[in-house]
PDB file of C-alpha atoms and ligand atoms in Angstrom:
ATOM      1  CA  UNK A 124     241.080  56.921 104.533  1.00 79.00           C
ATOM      2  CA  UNK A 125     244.027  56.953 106.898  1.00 82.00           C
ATOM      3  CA  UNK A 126     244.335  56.305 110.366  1.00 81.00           C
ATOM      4  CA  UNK A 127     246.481  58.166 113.057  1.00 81.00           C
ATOM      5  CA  UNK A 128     246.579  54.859 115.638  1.00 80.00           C
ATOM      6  CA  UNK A 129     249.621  53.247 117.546  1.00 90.00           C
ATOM      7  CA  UNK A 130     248.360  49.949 117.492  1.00 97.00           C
ATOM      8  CA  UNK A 131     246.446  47.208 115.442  1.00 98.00           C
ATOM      9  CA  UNK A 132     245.063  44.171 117.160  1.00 98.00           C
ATOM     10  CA  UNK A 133     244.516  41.098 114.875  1.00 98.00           C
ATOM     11  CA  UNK A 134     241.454  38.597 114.865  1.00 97.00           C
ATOM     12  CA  UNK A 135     243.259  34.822 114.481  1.00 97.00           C
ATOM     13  CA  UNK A 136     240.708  32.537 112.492  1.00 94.00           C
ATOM     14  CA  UNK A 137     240.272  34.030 109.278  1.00 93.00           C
ATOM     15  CA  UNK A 138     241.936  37.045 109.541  1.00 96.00           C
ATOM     16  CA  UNK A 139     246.204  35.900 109.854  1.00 97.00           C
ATOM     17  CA  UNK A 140     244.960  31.950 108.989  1.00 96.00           C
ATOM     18  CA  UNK A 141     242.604  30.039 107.501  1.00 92.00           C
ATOM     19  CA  UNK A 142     242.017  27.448 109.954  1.00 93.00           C
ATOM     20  CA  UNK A 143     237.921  28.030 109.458  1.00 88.00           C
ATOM     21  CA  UNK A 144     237.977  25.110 107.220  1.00 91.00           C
ATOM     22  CA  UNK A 145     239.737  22.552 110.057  1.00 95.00           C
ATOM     23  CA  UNK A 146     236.998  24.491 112.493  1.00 95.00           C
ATOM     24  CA  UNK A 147     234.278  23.132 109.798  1.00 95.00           C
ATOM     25  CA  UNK A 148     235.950  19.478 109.625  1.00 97.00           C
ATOM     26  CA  UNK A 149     235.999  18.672 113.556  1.00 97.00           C
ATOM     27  CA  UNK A 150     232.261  20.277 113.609  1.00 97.00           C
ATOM     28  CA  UNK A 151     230.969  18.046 110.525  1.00 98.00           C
ATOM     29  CA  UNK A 152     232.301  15.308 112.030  1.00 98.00           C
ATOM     30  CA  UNK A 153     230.723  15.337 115.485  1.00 98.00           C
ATOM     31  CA  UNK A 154     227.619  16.392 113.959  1.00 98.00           C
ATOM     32  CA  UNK A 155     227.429  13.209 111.945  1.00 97.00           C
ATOM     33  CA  UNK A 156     228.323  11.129 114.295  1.00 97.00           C
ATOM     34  CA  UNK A 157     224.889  12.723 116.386  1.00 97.00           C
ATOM     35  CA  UNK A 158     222.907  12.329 113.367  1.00 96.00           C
ATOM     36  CA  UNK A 159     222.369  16.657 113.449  1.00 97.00           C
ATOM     37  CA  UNK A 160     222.170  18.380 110.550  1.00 97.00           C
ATOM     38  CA  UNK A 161     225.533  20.688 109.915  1.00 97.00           C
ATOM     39  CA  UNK A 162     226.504  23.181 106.867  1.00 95.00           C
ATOM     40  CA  UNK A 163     228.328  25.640 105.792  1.00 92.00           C
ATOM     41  CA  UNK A 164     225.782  27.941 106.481  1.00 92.00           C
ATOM     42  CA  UNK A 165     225.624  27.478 109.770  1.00 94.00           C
ATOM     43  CA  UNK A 166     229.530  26.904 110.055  1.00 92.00           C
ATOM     44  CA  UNK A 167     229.530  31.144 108.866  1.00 87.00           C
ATOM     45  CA  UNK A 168     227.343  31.511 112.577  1.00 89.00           C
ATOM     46  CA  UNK A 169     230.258  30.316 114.509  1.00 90.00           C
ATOM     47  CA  UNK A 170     233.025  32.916 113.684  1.00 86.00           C
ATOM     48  CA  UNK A 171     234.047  34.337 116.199  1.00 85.00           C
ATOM     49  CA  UNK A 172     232.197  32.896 118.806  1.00 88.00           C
ATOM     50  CA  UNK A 173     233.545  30.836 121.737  1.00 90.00           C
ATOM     51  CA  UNK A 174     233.784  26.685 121.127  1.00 94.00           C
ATOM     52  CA  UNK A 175     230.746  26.487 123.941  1.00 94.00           C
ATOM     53  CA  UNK A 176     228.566  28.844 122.141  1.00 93.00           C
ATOM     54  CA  UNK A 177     229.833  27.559 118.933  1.00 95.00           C
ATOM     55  CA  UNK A 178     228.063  23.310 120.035  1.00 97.00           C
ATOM     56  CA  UNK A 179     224.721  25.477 121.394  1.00 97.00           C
ATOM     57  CA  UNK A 180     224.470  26.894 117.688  1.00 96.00           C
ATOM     58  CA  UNK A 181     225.152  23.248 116.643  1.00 97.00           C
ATOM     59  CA  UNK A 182     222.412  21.740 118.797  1.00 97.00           C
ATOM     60  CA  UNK A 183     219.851  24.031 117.718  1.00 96.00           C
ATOM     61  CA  UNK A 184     219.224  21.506 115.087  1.00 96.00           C
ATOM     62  CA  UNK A 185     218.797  18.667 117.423  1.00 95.00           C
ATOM     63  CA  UNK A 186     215.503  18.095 119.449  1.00 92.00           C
ATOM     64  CA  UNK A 187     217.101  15.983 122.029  1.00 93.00           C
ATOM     65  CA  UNK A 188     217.936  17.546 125.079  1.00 93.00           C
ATOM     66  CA  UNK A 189     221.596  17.069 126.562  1.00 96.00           C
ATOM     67  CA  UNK A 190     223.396  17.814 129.622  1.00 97.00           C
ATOM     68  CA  UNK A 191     226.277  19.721 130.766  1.00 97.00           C
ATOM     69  CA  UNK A 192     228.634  16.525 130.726  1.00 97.00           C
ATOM     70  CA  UNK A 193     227.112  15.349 127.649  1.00 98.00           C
ATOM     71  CA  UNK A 194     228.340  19.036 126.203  1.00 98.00           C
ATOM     72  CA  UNK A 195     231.217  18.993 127.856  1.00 98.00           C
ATOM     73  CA  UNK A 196     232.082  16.104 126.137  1.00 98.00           C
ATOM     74  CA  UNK A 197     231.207  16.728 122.719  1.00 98.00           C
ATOM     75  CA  UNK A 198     233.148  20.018 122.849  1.00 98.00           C
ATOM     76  CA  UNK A 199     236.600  17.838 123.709  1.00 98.00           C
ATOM     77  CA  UNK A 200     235.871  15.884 120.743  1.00 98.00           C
ATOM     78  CA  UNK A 201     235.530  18.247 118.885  1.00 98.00           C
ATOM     79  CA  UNK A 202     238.826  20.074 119.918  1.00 98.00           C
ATOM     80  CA  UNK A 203     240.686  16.928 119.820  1.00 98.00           C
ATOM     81  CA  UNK A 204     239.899  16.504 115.997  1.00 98.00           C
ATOM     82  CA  UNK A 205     240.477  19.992 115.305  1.00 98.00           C
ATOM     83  CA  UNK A 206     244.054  19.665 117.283  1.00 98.00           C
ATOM     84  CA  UNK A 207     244.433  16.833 114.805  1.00 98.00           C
ATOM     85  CA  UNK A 208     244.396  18.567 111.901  1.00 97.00           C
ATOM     86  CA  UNK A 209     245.845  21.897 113.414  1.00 97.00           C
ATOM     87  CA  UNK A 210     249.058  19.473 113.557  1.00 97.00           C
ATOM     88  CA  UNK A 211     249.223  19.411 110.218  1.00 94.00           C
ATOM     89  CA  UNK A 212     249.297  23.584 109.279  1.00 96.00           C
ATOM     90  CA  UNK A 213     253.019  25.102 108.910  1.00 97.00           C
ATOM     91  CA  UNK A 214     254.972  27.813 107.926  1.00 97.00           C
ATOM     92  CA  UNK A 215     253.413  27.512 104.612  1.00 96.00           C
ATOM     93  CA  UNK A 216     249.906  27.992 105.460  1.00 95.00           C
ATOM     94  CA  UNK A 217     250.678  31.985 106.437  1.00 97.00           C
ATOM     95  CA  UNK A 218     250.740  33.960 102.667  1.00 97.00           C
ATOM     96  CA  UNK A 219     253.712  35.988 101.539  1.00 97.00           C
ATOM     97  CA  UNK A 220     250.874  38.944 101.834  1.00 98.00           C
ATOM     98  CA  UNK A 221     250.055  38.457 105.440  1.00 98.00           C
ATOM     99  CA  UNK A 222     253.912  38.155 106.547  1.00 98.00           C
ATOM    100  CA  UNK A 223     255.020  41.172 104.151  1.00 98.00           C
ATOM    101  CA  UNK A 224     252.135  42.915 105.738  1.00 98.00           C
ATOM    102  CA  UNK A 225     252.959  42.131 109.499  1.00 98.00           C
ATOM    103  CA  UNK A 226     256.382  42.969 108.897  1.00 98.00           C
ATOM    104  CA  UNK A 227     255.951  46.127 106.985  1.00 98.00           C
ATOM    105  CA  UNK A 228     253.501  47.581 109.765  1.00 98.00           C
ATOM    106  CA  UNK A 229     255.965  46.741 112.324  1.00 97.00           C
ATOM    107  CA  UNK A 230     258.657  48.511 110.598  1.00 97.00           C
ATOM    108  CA  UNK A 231     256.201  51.459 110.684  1.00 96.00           C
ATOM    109  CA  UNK A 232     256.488  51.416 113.989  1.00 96.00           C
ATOM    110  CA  UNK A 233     252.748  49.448 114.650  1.00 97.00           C
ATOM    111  CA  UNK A 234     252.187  47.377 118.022  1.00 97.00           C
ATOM    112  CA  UNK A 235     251.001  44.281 116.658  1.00 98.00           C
ATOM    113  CA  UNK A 236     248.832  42.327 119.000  1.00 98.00           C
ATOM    114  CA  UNK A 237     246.236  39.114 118.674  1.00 98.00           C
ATOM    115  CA  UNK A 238     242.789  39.284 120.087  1.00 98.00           C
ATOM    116  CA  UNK A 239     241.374  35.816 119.672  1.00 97.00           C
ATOM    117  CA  UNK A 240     238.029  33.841 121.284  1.00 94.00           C
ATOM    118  CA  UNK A 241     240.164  30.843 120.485  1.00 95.00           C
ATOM    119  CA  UNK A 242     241.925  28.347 123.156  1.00 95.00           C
ATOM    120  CA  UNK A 243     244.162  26.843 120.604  1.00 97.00           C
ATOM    121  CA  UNK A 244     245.629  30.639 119.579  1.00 98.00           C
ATOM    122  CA  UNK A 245     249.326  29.679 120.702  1.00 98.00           C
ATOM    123  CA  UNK A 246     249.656  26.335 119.054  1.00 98.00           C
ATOM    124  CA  UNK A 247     248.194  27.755 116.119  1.00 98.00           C
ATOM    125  CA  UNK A 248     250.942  30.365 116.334  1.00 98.00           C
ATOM    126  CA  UNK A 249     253.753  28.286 116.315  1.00 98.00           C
ATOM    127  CA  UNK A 250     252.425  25.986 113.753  1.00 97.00           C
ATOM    128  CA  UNK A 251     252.937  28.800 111.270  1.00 98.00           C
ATOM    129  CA  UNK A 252     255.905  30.187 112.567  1.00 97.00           C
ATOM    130  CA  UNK A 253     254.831  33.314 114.166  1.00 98.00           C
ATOM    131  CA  UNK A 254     255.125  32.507 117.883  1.00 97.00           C
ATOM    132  CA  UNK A 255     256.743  34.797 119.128  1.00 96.00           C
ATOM    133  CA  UNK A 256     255.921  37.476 116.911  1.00 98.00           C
ATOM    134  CA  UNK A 257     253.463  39.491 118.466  1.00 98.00           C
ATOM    135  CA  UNK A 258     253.734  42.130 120.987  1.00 98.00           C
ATOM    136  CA  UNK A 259     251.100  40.786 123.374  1.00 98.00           C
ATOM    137  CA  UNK A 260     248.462  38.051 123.080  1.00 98.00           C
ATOM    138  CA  UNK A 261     245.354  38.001 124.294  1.00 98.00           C
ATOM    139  CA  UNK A 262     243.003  34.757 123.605  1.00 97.00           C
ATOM    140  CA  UNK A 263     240.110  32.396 124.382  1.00 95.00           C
ATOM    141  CA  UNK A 264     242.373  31.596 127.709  1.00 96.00           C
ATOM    142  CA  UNK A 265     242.141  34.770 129.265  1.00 96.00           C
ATOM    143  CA  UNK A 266     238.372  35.400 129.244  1.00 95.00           C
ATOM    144  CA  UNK A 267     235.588  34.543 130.762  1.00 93.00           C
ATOM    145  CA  UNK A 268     233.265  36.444 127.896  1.00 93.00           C
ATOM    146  CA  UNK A 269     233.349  35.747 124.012  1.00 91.00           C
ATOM    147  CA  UNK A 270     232.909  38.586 121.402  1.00 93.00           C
ATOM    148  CA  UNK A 271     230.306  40.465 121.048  1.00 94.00           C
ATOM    149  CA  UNK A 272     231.623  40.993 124.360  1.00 96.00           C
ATOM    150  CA  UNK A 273     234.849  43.387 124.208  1.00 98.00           C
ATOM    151  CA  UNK A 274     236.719  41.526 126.643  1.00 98.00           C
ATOM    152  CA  UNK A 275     239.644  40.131 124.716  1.00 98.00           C
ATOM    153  CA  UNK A 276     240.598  43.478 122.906  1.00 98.00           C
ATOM    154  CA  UNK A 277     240.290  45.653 125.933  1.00 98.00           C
ATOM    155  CA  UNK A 278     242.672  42.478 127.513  1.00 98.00           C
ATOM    156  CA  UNK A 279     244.696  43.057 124.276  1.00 98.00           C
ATOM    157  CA  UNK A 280     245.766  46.642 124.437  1.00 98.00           C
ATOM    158  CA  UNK A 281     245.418  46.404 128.402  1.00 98.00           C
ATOM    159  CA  UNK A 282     248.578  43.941 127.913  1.00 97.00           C
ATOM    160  CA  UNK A 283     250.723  46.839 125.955  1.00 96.00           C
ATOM    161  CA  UNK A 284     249.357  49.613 127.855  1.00 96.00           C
ATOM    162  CA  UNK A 285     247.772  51.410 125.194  1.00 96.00           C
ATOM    163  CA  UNK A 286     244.632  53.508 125.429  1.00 96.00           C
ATOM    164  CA  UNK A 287     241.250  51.385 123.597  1.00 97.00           C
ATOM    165  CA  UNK A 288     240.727  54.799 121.166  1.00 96.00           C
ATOM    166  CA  UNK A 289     244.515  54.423 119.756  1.00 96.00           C
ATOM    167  CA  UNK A 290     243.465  50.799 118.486  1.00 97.00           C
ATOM    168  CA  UNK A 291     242.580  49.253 115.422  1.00 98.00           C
ATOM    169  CA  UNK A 292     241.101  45.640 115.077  1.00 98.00           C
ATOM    170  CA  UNK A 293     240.988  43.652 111.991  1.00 98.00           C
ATOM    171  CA  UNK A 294     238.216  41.599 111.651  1.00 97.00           C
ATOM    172  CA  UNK A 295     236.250  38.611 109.961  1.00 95.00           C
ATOM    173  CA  UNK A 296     233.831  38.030 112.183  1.00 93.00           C
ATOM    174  CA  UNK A 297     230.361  40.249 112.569  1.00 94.00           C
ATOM    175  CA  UNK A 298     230.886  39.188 116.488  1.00 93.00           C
ATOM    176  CA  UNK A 299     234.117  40.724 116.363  1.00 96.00           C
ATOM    177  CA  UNK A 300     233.312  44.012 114.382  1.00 97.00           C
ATOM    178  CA  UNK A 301     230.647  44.381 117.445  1.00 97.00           C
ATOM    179  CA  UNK A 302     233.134  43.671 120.303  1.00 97.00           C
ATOM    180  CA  UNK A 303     235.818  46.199 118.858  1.00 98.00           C
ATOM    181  CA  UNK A 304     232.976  48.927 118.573  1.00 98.00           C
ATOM    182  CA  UNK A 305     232.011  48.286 122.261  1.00 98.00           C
ATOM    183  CA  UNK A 306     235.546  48.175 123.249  1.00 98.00           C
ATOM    184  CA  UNK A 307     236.101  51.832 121.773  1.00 98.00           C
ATOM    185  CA  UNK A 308     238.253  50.803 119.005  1.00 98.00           C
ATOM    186  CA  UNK A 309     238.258  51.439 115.347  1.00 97.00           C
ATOM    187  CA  UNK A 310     236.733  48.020 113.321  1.00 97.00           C
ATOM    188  CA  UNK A 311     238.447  47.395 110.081  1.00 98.00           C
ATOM    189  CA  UNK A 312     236.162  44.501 108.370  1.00 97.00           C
ATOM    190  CA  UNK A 313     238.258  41.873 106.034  1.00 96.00           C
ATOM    191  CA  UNK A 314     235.716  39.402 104.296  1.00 86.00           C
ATOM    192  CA  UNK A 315     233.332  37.328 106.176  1.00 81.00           C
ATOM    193  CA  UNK A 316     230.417  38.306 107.669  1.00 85.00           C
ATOM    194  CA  UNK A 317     232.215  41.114 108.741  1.00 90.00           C
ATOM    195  CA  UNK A 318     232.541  42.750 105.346  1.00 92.00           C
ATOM    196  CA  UNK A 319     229.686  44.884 104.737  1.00 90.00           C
ATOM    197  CA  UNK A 320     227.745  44.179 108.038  1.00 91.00           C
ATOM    198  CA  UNK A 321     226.570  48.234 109.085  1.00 93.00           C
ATOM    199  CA  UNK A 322     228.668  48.618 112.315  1.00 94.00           C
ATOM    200  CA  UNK A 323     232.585  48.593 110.448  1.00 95.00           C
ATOM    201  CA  UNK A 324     234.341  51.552 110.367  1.00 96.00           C
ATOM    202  CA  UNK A 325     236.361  50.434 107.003  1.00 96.00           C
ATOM    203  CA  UNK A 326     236.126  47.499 104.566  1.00 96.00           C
ATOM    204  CA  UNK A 327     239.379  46.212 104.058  1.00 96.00           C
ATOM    205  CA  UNK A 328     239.639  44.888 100.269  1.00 95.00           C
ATOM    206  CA  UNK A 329     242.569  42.614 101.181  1.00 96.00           C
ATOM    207  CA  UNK A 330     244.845  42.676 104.266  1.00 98.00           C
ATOM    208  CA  UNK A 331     247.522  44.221 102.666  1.00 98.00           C
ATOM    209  CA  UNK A 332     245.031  47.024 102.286  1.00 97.00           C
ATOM    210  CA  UNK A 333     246.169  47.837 105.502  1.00 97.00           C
ATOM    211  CA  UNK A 334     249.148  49.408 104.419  1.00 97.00           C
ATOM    212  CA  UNK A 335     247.414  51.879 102.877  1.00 96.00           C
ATOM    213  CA  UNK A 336     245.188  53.091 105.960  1.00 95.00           C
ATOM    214  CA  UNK A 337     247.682  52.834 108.016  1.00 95.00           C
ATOM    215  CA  UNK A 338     251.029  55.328 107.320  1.00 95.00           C
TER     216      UNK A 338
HETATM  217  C1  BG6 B 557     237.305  31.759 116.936  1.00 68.22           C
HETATM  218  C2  BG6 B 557     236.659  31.083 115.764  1.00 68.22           C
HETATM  219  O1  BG6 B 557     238.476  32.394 116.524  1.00 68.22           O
HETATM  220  O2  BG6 B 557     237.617  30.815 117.971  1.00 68.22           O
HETATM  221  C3  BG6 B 557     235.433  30.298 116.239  1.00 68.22           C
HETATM  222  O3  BG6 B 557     236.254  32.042 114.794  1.00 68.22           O
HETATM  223  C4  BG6 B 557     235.847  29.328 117.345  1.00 68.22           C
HETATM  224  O4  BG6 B 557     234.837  29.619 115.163  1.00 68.22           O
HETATM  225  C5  BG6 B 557     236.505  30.095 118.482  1.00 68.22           C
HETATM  226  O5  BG6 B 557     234.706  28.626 117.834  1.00 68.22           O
HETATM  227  C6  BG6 B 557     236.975  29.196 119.624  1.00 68.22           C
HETATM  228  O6  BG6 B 557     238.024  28.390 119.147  1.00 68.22           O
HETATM  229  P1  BG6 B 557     238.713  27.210 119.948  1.00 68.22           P
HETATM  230  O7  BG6 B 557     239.967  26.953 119.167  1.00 68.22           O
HETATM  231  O8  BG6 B 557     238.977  27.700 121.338  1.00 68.22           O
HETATM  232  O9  BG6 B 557     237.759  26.068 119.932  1.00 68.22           O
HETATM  233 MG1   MG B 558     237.831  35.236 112.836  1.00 68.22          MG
END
């Protein structure tokens, strides 16, 4: 397959980075301090899906009831731990293959943009060197609704004035795949529950696959 588009928009979390293993950590680590059951398993539920809707998915395995403060609360821990070890990722943890493959589609002449649920997108950024690499950002800051929901990839090519049909999002997340579909955009599915999950247009088979969908 090959695609005639102007632009691709990139998921964060497991798509450029592998921070879902930090995201795991800071989870795990509230969750025992609750006493609530936490794995893996259910870690694979939160891709995607905004930190508040991430702890409701948590407390499903809790029978105690908490409030709004109580969840604020949690969340902020949860975020400061993950901050904690975010401070620790650098230059190093983004591969040879995702650079080579960012630069090559830019020499291409690819708009490269970031569509993100996360609030931590820009100091996840710089801590692996590509702040200021992308043509526009859009993130967990300038929504108000979390994929499924198309928001931040309409936001995304809204920011570089390109139509939502001349867009292609790369995706790890099922959530994702969904949002880019409703946003009108062409879903490229890299691993995750994304791969294989009925609504992708494309399975990638690694990202530098990309370069050979996209001329
Ligand atoms: C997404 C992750 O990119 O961002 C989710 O896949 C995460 O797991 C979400 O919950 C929100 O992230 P943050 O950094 O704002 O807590
Ligand atoms: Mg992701």
């Amino acid at each position: 397959m090959q695609l005639k588009k102007k632009t691709v928009i990139f998921d964060l979390d497991g798509v450029i980075c592998f921070t879902d293993k930090f995201h795991y950590q800071a989870w795990k680590a509230l969750a025992d301090r609750l006493g609530i059951y936490f794995d893996e398993v259910i870690n694979n539920r939160l891709r995607g899906v905004s930190r508040m809707a991430s702890l409701d998915i948590i407390l499903e395995q809790s029978d105690k009831e908490y409030t709004q403060e109580e969840k604020n609360a949690f969340a902020a821990e949860k975020n400061d731990t993950y901050r904690e070890l975010l401070k620790n990722m650098n230059p190093a943890d983004l591969t040879d293959e995702v650079r080579d493959t960012l630069v090559e589609l830019r020499s291409r002449g690819y708009k490269l943009t970031i569509g993100s649920s996360s609030k931590n997108t820009k100091f996840i950024l710089e801590q692996i060197g590509l702040g200021d690499f992308f043509d526009a950002i859009a993130d967990g800051t300038d929504i108000t609704h979390s994929k499924p929901d198309p928001e931040v990839f309409l936001i995304s090519a809204q920011k570089i004035g390109v139509a939502p049909g001349d867009c292609v999002v790369v995706e790890d997340a099922k959530s994702g795949i969904q949002a880019a579909k409703a946003a009108g955009m062409t879903a490229l599915a890299l691993l995750g529950d994304a791969k294989d999950c009925g609504l992708e247009d494309y399975n990638l088979t690694t990202f530098s696959d990309l370069l050979n969908i996209l001329p």
